[in-house]
Coordinates of C-alpha atoms in Angstrom, one line a residue:
X1 CA 0.0 0.0 0.0
X2 CA 1.1 3.5 -0.6
X3 CA 1.6 5.8 2.3
X4 CA -1.0 8.3 1.1
X5 CA -3.6 5.5 1.2
X6 CA -2.9 5.0 4.9
X7 CA -3.0 8.8 5.5
X8 CA -6.4 9.0 4.0
X9 CA -7.6 5.9 6.0
X10 CA -6.3 7.2 9.4
X11 CA -7.3 10.8 8.9
X12 CA -6.0 13.2 11.5
X13 CA -4.5 10.4 13.5
X14 CA -2.1 9.7 10.7
X15 CA 0.0 12.6 12.0
X16 CA 0.7 10.7 15.2
X17 CA 1.9 7.5 13.4
X18 CA 5.6 7.3 13.2
X19 CA 6.8 5.0 10.4
X20 CA 10.2 3.9 11.4
X21 CA 10.7 1.5 8.5
X22 CA 9.2 -0.8 5.9
X23 CA 9.7 -4.4 5.2
X24 CA 9.2 -7.0 2.5
X25 CA 9.3 -10.1 4.7
X26 CA 7.0 -10.2 7.7
X27 CA 9.0 -13.0 9.4
X28 CA 12.0 -10.6 9.8
X29 CA 9.8 -7.9 11.3
X30 CA 8.5 -10.3 14.0
X31 CA 11.7 -9.9 15.9
X32 CA 11.1 -6.2 16.3
X33 CA 7.5 -6.7 17.3
X34 CA 8.5 -9.3 19.9
X35 CA 11.1 -6.9 21.3
X36 CA 8.3 -4.3 21.8
X37 CA 9.8 -1.9 19.2
X38 CA 6.6 -1.5 17.3
X39 CA 3.8 -3.0 15.3
X40 CA 3.4 -4.1 11.7
X41 CA 0.7 -3.6 9.1
X42 CA 0.3 -6.6 6.8
X43 CA -2.2 -8.6 4.8
X44 CA -4.4 -11.0 6.7
X45 CA -3.0 -14.2 5.1
X46 CA 0.6 -13.3 6.0
X47 CA -0.2 -12.8 9.6
X48 CA -2.2 -16.0 9.9
X49 CA 0.7 -18.0 8.4
X50 CA 3.3 -16.8 10.8
X51 CA 1.8 -15.0 13.8
X52 CA 0.0 -17.7 15.9
X53 CA 3.1 -19.9 16.2
X54 CA 4.9 -16.9 17.7
X55 CA 2.1 -15.7 20.0
X56 CA 1.2 -12.8 17.7
X57 CA -2.4 -11.9 16.7
X58 CA -3.8 -10.3 13.6
X59 CA -6.1 -7.3 14.3
X60 CA -8.1 -6.3 11.2
X61 CA -8.6 -2.6 10.4
X62 CA -12.2 -1.4 10.9
X63 CA -13.6 -0.5 8.5
X64 CA -11.9 -2.9 6.2
X65 CA -9.1 -1.4 4.0
X66 CA -8.3 -3.1 0.7
X67 CA -5.3 -2.5 -1.5
X68 CA -5.9 -1.3 -5.0
X69 CA -3.0 -3.5 -6.3

């Protein structure tokens, strides 16, 4: 997803979100999440494949947000 799509979705709260980095492999990001460094946005299928075995949970966005690509 492009950053401007998220800005539109989160509205005025987007100003409070600090994006410290991006990733292309969710598995590598899990180490930062487990260390309490931050959170990750990802597609549902990715989180369900990796997260439960590591004690992580997927929290869907409400209302649902879909990628145009």
